[in-house]
Tab-separated table of C-alpha atoms in Angstrom:
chain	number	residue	atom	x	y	z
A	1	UNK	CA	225.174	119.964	-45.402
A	2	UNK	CA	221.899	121.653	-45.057
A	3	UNK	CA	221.385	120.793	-41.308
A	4	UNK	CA	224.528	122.662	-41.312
A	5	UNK	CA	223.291	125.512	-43.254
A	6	UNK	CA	219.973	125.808	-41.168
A	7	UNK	CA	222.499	125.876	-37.351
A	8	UNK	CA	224.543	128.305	-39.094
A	9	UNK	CA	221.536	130.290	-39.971
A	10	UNK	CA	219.647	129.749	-36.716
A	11	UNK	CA	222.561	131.110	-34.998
A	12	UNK	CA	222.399	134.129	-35.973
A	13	UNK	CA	219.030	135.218	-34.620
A	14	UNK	CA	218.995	137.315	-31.617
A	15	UNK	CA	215.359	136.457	-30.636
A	16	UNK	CA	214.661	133.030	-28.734
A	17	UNK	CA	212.298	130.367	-29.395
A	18	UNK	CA	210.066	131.902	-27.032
A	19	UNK	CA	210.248	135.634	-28.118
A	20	UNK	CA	209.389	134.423	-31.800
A	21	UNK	CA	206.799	132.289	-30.288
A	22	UNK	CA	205.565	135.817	-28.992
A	23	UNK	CA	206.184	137.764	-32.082
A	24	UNK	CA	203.833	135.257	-33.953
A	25	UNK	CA	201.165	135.625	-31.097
A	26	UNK	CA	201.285	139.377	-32.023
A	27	UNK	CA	201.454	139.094	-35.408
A	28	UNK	CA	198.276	137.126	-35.460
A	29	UNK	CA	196.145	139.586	-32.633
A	30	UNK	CA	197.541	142.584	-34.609
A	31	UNK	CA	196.503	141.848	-38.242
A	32	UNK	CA	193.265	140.951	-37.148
A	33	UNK	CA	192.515	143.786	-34.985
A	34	UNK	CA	193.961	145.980	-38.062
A	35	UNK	CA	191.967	143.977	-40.960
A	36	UNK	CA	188.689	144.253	-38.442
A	37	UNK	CA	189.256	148.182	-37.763
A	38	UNK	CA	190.238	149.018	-41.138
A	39	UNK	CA	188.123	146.911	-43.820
A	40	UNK	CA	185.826	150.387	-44.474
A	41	UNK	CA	188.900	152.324	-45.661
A	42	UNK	CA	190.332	148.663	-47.533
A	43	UNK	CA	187.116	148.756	-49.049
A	44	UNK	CA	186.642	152.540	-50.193
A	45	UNK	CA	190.223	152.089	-51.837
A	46	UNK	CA	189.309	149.109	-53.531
A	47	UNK	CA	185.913	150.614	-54.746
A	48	UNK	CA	188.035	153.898	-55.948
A	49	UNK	CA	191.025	152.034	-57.451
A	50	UNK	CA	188.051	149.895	-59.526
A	51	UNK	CA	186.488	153.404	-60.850
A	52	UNK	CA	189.950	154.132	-62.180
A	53	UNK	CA	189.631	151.034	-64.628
A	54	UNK	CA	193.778	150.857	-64.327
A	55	UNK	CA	193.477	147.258	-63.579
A	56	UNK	CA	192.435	144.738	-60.771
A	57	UNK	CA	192.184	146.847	-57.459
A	58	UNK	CA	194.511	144.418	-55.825
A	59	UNK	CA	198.002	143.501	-57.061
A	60	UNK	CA	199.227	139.890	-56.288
A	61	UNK	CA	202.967	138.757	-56.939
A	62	UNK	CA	205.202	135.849	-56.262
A	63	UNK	CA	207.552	137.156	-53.300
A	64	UNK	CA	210.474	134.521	-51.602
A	65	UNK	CA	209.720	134.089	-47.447
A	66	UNK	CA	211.119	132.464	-44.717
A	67	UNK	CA	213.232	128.796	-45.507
A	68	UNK	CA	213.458	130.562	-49.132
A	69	UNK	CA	210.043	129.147	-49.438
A	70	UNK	CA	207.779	131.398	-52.566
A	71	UNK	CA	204.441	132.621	-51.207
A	72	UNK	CA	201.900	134.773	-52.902
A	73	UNK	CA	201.999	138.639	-51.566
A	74	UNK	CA	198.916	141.077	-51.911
A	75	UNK	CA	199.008	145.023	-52.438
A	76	UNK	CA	196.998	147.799	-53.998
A	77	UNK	CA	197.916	148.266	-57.651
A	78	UNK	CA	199.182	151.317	-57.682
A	79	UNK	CA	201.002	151.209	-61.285
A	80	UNK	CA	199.458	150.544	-65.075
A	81	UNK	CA	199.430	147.274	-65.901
A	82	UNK	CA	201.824	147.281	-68.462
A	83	UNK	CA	204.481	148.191	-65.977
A	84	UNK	CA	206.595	145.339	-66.268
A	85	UNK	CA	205.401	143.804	-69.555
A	86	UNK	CA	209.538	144.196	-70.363
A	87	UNK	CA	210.881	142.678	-67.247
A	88	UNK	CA	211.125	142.900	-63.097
A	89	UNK	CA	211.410	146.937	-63.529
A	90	UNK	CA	212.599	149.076	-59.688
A	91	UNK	CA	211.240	151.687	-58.357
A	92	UNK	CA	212.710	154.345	-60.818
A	93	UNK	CA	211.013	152.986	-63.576
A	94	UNK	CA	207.763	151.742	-61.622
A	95	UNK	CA	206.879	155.449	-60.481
A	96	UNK	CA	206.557	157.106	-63.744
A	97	UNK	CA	203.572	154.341	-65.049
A	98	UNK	CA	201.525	155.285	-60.978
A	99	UNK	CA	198.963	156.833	-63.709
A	100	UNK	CA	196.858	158.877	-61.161
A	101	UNK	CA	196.996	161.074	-57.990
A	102	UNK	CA	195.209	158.191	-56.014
A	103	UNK	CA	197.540	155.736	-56.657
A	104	UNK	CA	200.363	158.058	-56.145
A	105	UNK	CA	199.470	158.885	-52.459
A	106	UNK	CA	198.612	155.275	-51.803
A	107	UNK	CA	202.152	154.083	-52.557
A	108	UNK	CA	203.885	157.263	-51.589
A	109	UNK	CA	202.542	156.858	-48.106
A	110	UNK	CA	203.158	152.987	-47.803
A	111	UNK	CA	199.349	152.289	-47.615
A	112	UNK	CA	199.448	150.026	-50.605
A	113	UNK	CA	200.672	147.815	-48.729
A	114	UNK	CA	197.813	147.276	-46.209
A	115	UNK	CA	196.525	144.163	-48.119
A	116	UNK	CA	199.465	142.104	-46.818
A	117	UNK	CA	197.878	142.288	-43.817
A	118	UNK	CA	196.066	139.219	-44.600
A	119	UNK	CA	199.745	137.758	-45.417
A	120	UNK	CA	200.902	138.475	-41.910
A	121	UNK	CA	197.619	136.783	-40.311
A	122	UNK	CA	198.050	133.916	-42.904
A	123	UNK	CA	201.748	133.369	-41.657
A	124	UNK	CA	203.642	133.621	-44.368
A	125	UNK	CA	204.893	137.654	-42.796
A	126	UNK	CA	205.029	139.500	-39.837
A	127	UNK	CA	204.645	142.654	-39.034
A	128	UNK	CA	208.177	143.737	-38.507
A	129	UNK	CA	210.685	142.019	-40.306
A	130	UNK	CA	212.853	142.233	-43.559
A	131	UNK	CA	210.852	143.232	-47.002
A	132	UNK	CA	210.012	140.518	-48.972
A	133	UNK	CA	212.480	140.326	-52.994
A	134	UNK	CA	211.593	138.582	-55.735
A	135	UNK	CA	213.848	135.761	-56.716
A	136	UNK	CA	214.469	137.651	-59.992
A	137	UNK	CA	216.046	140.780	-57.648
A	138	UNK	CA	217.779	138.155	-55.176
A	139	UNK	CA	219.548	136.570	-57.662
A	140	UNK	CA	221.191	139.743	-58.524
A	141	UNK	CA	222.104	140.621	-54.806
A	142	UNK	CA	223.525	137.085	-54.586
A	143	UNK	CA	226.160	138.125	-57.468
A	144	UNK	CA	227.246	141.113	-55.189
A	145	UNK	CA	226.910	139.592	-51.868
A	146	UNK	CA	226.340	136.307	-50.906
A	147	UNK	CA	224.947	136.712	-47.345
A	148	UNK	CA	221.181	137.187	-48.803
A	149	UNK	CA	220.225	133.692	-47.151
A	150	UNK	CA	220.613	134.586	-43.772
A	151	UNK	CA	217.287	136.635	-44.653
A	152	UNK	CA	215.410	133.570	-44.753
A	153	UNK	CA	216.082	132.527	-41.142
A	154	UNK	CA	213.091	135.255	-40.542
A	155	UNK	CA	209.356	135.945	-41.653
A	156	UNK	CA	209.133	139.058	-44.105
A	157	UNK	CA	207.803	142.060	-42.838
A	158	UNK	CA	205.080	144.840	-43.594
A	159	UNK	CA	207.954	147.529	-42.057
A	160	UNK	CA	211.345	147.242	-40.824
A	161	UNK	CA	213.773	149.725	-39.867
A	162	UNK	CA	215.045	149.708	-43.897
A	163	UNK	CA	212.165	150.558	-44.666
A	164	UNK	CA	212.089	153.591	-42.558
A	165	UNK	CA	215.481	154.648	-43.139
A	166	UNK	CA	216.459	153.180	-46.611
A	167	UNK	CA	212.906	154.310	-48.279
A	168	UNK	CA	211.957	152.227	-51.481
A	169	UNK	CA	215.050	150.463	-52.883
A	170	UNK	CA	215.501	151.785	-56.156
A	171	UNK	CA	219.329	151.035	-57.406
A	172	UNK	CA	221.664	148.018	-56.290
A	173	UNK	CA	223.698	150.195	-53.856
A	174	UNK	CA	219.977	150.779	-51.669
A	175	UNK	CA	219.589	146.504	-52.114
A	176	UNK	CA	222.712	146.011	-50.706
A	177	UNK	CA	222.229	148.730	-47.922
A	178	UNK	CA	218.935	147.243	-47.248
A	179	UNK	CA	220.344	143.800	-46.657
A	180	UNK	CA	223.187	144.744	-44.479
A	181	UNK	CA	220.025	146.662	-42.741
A	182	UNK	CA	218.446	143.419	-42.266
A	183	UNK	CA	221.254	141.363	-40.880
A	184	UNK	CA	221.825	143.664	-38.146
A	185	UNK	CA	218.399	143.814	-37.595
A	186	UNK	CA	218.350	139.896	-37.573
A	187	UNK	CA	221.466	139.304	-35.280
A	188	UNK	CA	220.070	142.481	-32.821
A	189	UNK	CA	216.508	141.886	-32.758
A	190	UNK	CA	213.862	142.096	-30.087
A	191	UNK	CA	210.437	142.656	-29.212
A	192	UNK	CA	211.066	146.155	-28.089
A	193	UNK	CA	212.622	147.149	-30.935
A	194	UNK	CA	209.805	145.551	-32.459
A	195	UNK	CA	208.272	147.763	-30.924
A	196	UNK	CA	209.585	150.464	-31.456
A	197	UNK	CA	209.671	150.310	-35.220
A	198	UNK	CA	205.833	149.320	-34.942
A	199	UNK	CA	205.403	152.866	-33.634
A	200	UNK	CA	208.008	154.772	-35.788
A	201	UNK	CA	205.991	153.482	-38.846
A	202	UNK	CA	202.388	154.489	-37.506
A	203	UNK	CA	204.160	157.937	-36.520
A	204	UNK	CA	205.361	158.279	-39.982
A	205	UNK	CA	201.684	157.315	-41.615
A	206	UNK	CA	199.545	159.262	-39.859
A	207	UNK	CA	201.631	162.478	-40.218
A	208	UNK	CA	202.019	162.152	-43.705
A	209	UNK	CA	205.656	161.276	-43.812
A	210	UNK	CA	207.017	159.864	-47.411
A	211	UNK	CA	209.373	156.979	-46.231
């Protein structure tokens, strides 16, 4: 039965052994060019976020990857700490407690999320692929639709093209528009549009673009 599961899930990915072979090459040469070019501004918002006194500088949380397999994700806190002291809380919720302008622009802006950097060189993301969900949110896309495991055939991503075009995924109808977002991406994907969404997302950062 799960041999069966895994050819069923296999089959759906557009990209060969080689081309993920070559995504992973890309993945690692990427991160570390962007960790080794950008450490001075990692650093200034880590020394700035500490001055604040909101909390650690860096957020870490218990995300689901590839195989369905947990791994520990990294990002600039950029909400009080008390945020969730009730419960997994979305983005709705989450906004109101960013306490100051800094951490505001970091998350508006998607640069909060430059920590997981170290999670793409580390394997356990890539650079372009499907956002990482806590099991806690998954469960409750599984009770609307049941496809949510095909999402584990791939590496999470830093960006994707949900992420461009979906923004933040802040009710159940945006989770379930981001995940039929990700199939197609899944059964349609290459290393051009790889590419391409690389590039889209870069676009969108350095002019300022809230995505």
């Amino acid at each position: 039965m799960e041999q069966k599961t895994t050819d069923m899930l296999n089959s759906h990915d557009a990209m060969n052994k080689t081309q993920r072979v070559v995504k992973r090459i890309i993945d690692i040469i990427g991160s570390a060019l962007a960790l080794a070019f950008l450490w001075p501004l990692l650093l200034v918002f880590v020394i700035m976020l500490k001055l604040q006194h909101n909390g650690s500088a860096i957020f870490s949380q218990e995300r689901i990857g590839k195989g369905g397999k947990p791994f520990t994700i990294y990002k600039f806190r950029t909400m009080n700490r008390d945020t969730e002291k009730d419960g997994p809380q979305l983005v709705p919720h989450a906004e109101g407690m960013a306490s100051t302008d800094l951490e505001r622009f970091l998350r508006d802006h998607h640069l909060d999320e430059l920590p997981q950097l170290w999670n793409v060189l580390c394997g356990d993301m890539s650079i372009v692929g499907p956002r990482p969900e806590r099991r806690f949110f998954i469960e409750k896309i599984m009770e609307m639709d049941d496809r949510y495991p095909l999402i584990y055939e791939m590496r999470p991503g830093l960006t994707s093209e949900a992420t461009l075009y979906n923004g933040y995924t802040d009710t159940m109808e945006k989770m379930l528009k981001r995940l039929d977002m990700d199939i197609h991406y899944l059964e349609t994907r290459s290393l051009t549009g790889d590419f391409k969404i690389m590039l889209n997302t870069a676009l969108s950062i350095i002019s300022g673009k809230k995505f």
